[in-house]
XYZ file of C-alpha atoms in Angstrom:
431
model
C 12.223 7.571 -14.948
C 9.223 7.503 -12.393
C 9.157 8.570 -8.974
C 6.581 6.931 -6.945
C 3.376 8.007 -8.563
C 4.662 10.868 -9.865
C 7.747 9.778 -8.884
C 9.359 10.810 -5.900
C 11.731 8.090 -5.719
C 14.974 8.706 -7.322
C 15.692 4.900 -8.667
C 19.506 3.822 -9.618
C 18.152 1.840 -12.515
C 17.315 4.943 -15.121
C 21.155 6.301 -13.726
C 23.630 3.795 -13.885
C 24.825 4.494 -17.239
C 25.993 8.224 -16.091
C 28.538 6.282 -14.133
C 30.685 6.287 -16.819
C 30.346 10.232 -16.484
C 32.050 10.932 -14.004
C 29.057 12.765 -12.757
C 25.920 11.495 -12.254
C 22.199 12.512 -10.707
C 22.021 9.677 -8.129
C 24.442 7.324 -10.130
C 28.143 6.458 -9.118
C 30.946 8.990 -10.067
C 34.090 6.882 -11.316
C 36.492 9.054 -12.381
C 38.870 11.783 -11.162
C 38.537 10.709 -7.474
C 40.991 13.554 -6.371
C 40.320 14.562 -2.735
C 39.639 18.642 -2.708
C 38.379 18.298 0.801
C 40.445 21.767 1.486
C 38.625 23.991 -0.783
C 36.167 26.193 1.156
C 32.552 25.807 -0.589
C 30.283 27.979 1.802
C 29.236 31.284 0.946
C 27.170 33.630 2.768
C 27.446 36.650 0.292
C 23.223 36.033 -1.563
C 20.107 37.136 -1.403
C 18.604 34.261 0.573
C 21.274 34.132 3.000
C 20.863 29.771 3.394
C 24.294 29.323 5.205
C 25.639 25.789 3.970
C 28.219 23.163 5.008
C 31.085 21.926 2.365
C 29.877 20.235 -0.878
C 30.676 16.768 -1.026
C 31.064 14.200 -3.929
C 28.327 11.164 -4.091
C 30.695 7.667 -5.359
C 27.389 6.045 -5.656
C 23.222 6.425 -5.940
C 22.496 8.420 -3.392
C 21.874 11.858 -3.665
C 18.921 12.149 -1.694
C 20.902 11.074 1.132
C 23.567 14.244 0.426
C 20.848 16.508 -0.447
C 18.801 15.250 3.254
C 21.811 15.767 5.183
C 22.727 18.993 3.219
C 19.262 20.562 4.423
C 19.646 19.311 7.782
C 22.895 21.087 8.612
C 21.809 24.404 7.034
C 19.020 24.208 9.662
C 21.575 23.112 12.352
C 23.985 25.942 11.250
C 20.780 28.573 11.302
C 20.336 27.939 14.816
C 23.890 29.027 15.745
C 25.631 25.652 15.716
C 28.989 24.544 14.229
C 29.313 23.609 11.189
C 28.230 19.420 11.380
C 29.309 16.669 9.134
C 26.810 14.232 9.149
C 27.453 10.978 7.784
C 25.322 10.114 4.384
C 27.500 6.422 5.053
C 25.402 6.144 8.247
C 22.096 6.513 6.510
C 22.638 4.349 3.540
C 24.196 1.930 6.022
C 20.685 1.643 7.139
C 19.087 2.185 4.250
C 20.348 -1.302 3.051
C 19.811 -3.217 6.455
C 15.916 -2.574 5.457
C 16.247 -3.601 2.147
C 18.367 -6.585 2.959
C 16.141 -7.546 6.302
C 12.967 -6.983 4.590
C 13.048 -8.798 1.491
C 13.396 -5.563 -0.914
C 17.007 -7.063 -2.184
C 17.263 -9.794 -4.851
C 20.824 -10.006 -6.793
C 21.565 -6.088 -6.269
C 21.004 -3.155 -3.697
C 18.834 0.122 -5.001
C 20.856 2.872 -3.986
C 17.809 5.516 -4.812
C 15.236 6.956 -2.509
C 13.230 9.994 -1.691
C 13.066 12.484 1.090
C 10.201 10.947 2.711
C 12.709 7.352 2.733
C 15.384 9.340 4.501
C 13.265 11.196 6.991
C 12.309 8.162 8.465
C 15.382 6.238 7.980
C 16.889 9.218 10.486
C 13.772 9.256 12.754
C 14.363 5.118 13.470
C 18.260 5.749 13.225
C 19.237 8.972 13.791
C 22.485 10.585 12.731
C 25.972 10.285 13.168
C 29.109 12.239 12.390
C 30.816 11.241 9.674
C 34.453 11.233 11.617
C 32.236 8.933 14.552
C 31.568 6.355 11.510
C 33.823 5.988 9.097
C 36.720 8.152 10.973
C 39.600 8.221 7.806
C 36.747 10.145 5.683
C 36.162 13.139 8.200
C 37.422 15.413 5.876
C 37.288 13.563 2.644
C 35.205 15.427 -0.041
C 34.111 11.775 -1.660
C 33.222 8.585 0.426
C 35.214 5.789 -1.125
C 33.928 3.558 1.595
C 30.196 3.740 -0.013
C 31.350 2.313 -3.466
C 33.539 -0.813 -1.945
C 30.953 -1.601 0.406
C 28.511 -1.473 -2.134
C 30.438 -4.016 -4.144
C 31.200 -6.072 -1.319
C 27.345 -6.403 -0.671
C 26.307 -6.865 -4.287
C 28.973 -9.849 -4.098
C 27.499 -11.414 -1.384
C 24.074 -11.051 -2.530
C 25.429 -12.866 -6.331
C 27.858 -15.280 -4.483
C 28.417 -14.678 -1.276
C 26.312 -15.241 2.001
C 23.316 -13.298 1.274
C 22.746 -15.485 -1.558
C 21.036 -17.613 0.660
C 17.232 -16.425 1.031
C 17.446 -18.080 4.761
C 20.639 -15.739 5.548
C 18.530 -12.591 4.382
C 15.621 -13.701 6.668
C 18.528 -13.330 9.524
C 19.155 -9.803 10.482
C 21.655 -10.763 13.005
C 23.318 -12.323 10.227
C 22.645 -9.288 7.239
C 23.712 -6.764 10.059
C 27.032 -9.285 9.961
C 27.271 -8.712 6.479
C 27.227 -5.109 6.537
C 29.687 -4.668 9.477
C 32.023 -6.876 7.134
C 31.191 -4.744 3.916
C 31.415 -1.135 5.730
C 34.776 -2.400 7.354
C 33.384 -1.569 10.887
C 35.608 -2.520 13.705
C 34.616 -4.089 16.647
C 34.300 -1.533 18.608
C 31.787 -0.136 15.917
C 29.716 -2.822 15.859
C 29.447 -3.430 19.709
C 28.248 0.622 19.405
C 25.545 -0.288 17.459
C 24.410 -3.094 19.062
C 24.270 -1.368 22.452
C 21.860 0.586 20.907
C 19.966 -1.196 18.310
C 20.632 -4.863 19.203
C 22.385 -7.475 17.256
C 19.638 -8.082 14.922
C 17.978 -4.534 15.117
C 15.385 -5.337 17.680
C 14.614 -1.855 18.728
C 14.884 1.481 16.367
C 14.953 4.834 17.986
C 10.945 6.027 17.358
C 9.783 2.821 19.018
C 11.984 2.002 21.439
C 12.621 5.210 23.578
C 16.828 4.424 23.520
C 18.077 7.431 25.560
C 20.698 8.638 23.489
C 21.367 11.916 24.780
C 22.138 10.132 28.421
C 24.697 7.914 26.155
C 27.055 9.765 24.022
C 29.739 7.290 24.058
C 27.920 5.192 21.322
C 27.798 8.100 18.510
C 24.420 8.117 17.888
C 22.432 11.785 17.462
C 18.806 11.292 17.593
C 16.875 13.599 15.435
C 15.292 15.065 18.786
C 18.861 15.907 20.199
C 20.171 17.390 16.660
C 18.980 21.749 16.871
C 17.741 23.402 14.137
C 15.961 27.166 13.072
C 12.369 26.792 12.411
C 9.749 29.076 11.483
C 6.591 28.925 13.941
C 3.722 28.739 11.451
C 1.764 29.869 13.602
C 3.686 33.664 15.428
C 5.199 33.629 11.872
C 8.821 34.048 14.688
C 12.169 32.017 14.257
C 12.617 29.250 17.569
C 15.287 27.136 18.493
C 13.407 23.325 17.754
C 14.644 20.083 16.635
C 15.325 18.006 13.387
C 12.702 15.698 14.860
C 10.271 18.217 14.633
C 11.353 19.414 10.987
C 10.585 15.787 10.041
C 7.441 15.423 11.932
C 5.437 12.337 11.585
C 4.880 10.031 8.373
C 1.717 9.057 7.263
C 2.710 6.937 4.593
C 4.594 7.624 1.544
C 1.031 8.707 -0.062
C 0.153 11.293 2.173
C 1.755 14.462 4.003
C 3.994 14.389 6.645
C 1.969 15.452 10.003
C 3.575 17.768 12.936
C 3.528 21.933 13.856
C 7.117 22.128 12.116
C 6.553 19.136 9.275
C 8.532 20.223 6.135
C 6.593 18.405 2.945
C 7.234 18.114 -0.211
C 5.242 20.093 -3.078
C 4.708 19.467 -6.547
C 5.287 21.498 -9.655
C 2.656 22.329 -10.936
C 1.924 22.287 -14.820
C -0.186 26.486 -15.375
C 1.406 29.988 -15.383
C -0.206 31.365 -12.560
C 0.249 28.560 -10.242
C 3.550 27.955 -10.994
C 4.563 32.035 -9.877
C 2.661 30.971 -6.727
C 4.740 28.322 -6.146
C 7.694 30.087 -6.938
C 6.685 33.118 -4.130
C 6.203 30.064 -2.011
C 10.108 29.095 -2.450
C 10.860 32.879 -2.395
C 10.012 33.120 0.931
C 11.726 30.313 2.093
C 14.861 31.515 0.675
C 14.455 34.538 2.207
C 14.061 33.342 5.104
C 17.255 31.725 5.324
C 15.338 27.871 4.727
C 16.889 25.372 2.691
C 15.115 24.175 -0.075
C 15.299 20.363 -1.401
C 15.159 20.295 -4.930
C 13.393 17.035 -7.094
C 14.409 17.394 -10.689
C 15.597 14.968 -14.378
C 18.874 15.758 -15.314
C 19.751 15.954 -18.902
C 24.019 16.152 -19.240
C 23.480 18.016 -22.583
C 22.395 20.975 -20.690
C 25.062 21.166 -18.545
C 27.466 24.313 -19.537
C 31.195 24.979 -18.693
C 30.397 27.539 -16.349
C 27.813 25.140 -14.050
C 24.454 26.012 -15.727
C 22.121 23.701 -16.886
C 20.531 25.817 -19.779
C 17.790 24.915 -21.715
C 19.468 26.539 -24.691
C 22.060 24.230 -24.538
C 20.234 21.391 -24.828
C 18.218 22.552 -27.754
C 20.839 23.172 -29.371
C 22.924 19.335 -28.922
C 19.980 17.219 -28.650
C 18.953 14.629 -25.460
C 21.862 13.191 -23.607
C 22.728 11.029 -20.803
C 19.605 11.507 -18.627
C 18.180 10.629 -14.878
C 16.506 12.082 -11.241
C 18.446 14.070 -8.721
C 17.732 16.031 -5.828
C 19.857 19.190 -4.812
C 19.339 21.802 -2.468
C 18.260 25.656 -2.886
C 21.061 28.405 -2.065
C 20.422 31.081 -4.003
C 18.071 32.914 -7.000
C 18.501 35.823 -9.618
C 15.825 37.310 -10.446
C 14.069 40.491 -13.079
C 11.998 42.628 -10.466
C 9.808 45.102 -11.399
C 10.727 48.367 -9.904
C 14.135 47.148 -8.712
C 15.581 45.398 -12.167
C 18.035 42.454 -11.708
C 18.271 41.224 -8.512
C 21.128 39.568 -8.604
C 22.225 35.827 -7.379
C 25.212 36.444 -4.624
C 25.007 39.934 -4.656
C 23.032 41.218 -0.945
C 19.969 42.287 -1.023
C 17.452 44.867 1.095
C 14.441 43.717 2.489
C 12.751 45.904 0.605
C 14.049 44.397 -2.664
C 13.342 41.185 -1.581
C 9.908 42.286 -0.695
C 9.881 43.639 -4.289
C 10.922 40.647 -5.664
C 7.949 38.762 -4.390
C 5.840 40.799 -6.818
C 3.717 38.112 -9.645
C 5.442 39.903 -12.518
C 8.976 39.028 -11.337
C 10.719 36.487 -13.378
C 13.136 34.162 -11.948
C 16.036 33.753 -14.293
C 17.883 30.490 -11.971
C 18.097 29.090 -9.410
C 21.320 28.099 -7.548
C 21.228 25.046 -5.876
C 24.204 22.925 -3.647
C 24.980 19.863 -5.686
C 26.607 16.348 -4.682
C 28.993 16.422 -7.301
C 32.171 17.704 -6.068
C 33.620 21.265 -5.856
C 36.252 21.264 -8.393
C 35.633 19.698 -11.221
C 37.228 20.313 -14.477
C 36.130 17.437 -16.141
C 32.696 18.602 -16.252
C 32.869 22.421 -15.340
C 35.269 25.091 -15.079
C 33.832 28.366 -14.301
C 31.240 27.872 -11.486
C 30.508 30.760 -9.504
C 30.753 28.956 -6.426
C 32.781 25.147 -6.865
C 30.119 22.446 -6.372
C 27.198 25.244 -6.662
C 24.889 24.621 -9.784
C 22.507 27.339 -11.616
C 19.363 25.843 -12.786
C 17.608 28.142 -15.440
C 14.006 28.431 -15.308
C 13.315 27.616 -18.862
C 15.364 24.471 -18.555
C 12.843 23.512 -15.284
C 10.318 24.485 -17.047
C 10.808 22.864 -20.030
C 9.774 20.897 -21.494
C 12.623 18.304 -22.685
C 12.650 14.978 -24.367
C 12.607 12.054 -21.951
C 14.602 9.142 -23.864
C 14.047 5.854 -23.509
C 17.676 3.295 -22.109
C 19.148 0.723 -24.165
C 20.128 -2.832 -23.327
C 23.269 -1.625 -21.207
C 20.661 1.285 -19.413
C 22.338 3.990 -20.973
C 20.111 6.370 -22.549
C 19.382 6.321 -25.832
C 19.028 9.692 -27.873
C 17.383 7.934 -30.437
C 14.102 7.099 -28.911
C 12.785 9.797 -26.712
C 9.001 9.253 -26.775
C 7.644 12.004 -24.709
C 8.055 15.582 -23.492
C 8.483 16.288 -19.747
C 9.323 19.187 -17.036
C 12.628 18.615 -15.655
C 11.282 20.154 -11.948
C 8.816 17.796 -9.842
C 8.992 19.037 -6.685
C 10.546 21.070 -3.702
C 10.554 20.180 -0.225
C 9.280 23.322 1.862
C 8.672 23.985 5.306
C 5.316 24.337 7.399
C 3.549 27.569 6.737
C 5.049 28.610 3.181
């Protein structure tokens, strides 16, 4: 698949067939829908020291929207916050009103996006709490409210009310349609309206809603949410805001603008430049900054005990394949003068100095995933449950890119190219 020019945009349409999975890049996770909200998934015991909230399990296309929020609350938990459970149901809530109101939605709603969509789909919505939105999910590990409201829309937009082109042009009426499809309550919907308006006539970067002097309707805007930044500038750690980690878009072409702007950077294809990049991510890590991860997932390379190895895959051939976007935890790592610097093991500063030397060699990276934490249909031994290690010579690759079939499944047969599994890594402003 593409993202946007070099792709950023992690479409449903290359991913649907890994439904049938049970695990799936962006694509909908069918079976084994066990709730394991219980288990414990954080861990604080790394090099890098990136302190996480719970893994979660995407039911549908949107892991951009679980890696986003993922990020966010690392950064809210850095600056000395509770742990927050932001709602990813909020945000795709949203994420279909603009499809829907502005003509992107035919017969069927794209689930996929990019970082860039859900930065500003939070800076013109802001957040909410997942208990404040959909309150029987608080604690639940997988939304199940996602995949039946995504049904319920894709019904209405085959047979239902959205079929009419006229209805679409309504947003009174599409916001309507997703109250009914979400299962909102009254009281919900009257929320948003109070803020919003029935038909969305005001969004919170243009219309200057005062959220913070309302906190009976839910809504967190992303200059009321805290997070740890790094001030490019003193090189010291402040107390900011989300809003300010998100900064300003310019337009999907061109980098976001603000002091604090995290932006996304792009793999690139030499040697050298690629251990520059990887120093670049180094430091983030160490620095306690989560890192959004852009990469193609190939099932094949998936082992027992979480890793995606390169090896693997060689050895059974192209599989099921698609985008996805994870977040950064963790690294291991050969360092001259130190030796293995081990992935959830601590670390010295010294050593992680050390490590930042151009003849270390990064064996994996260990990234959050949106897959679930316990999963023994698809792994049994992961270091941490939900936690995946992603070898450098499987990012590096290169791998086969395959070609889908008539159903969109991929097909092993035709694979017409060679690609790098890593595009890109969101990092913040100064690294």
């Amino acid at each position: 698949m593409d993202l946007l020019g070099k792709s950023r945009w992690l479409s449903l349409a290359s991913m649907l067939a890994l439904a049938t999975l049970g695990a799936a890049g962006c694509a909908a996770d069918t079976q084994d829908d066990h709730d394991v909200s219980g288990e414990d998934e954080s861990s604080k015991d790394d090099i890098t020291q990136v302190s996480h909230t719970k893994v979660k399990r995407q039911s549908i296309g949107n892991c951009w929207l679980y890696a986003t929020a993922s990020w966010l609350e690392a950064l809210n938990q850095g600056a000395g916050n509770p742990e927050a459970n932001t709602s990813e149901s909020w945000l795709t809530y949203w994420h279909w009103f603009e499809q829907l109101a502005n003509g992107g939605a035919r017969d069927e709603i794209s689930t996929g996006g990019s970082y860039g969509t859900a930065a500003d789909l939070i800076a013109r919505y802001g957040l909410m709490n997942e208990g404040d939105f959909i309150p029987n999910e608080a604690s639940s590990e997988m939304s199940n409210r996602q995949s039946s409201a995504l049904n319920a829309i894709n019904a209405s937009l085959k047979t239902g009310a959205l079929k009419d082109p006229a209805v679409r042009r309504d947003r009174k009426a599409v916001r309507k349609e997703l109250d009914r499809a979400w299962g909102l309550d009254a009281a919900q919907s009257a929320r948003i309206d109070e803020v919003f308006g029935p038909g969305v006539e005001r969004t919170l970067d243009r219309s200057g809603v005062a959220t913070s002097a309302a906190p009976a309707n839910k809504v967190i805007a992303a200059k009321d949410f805290k997070v740890r930044l790094k001030d490019p500038e003193s090189g010291q750690f402040v107390t900011g805001t989300l809003a300010d980690a998100l900064g300003r878009s310019n337009g999907w072409w061109a980098p976001r603008q603000g002091k604090f702007a995290w932006n996304e950077v792009n793999y690139p294809s030499d040697p050298t430049s690629r251990r520059a990049f990887w120093k670049r991510v180094q430091k983030a890590l160490h620095d306690g900054q989560p890192v959004i991860t852009s990469w193609k997932v190939d099932f094949n390379a998936l082992t027992r005990d979480s890793r995606f190895s390169k090896q693997t895959l060689d050895r059974l051939g192209p599989g099921r394949q698609g985008g996805h976007m994870t977040v950064m935890h963790d690294y291991q790592a050969q360092v001259p003068g130190v030796g293995l610097l081990k992935a959830g093991k601590q670390a010295t500063k010294r050593q992680m100095e050390k490590a930042l030397a151009d003849g270390t060699k990064i064996e994996f990276v260990r990234v959050k995933n949106s897959w679930g934490g316990i999963r023994p249909d698809r792994w049994d031994d992961a270091v941490l449950p939900g936690y995946h290690d992603l070898e450098l010579a499987y990012l590096d690759g290169p791998i086969k890119e395959c070609s889908e079939d008539a159903s969109g499944n991929t097909d092993p047969t035709r694979c017409s190219r060679e690609v790098t599994p890593l595009w890109d890594v969101v990092l913040p402003a100064g690294y």
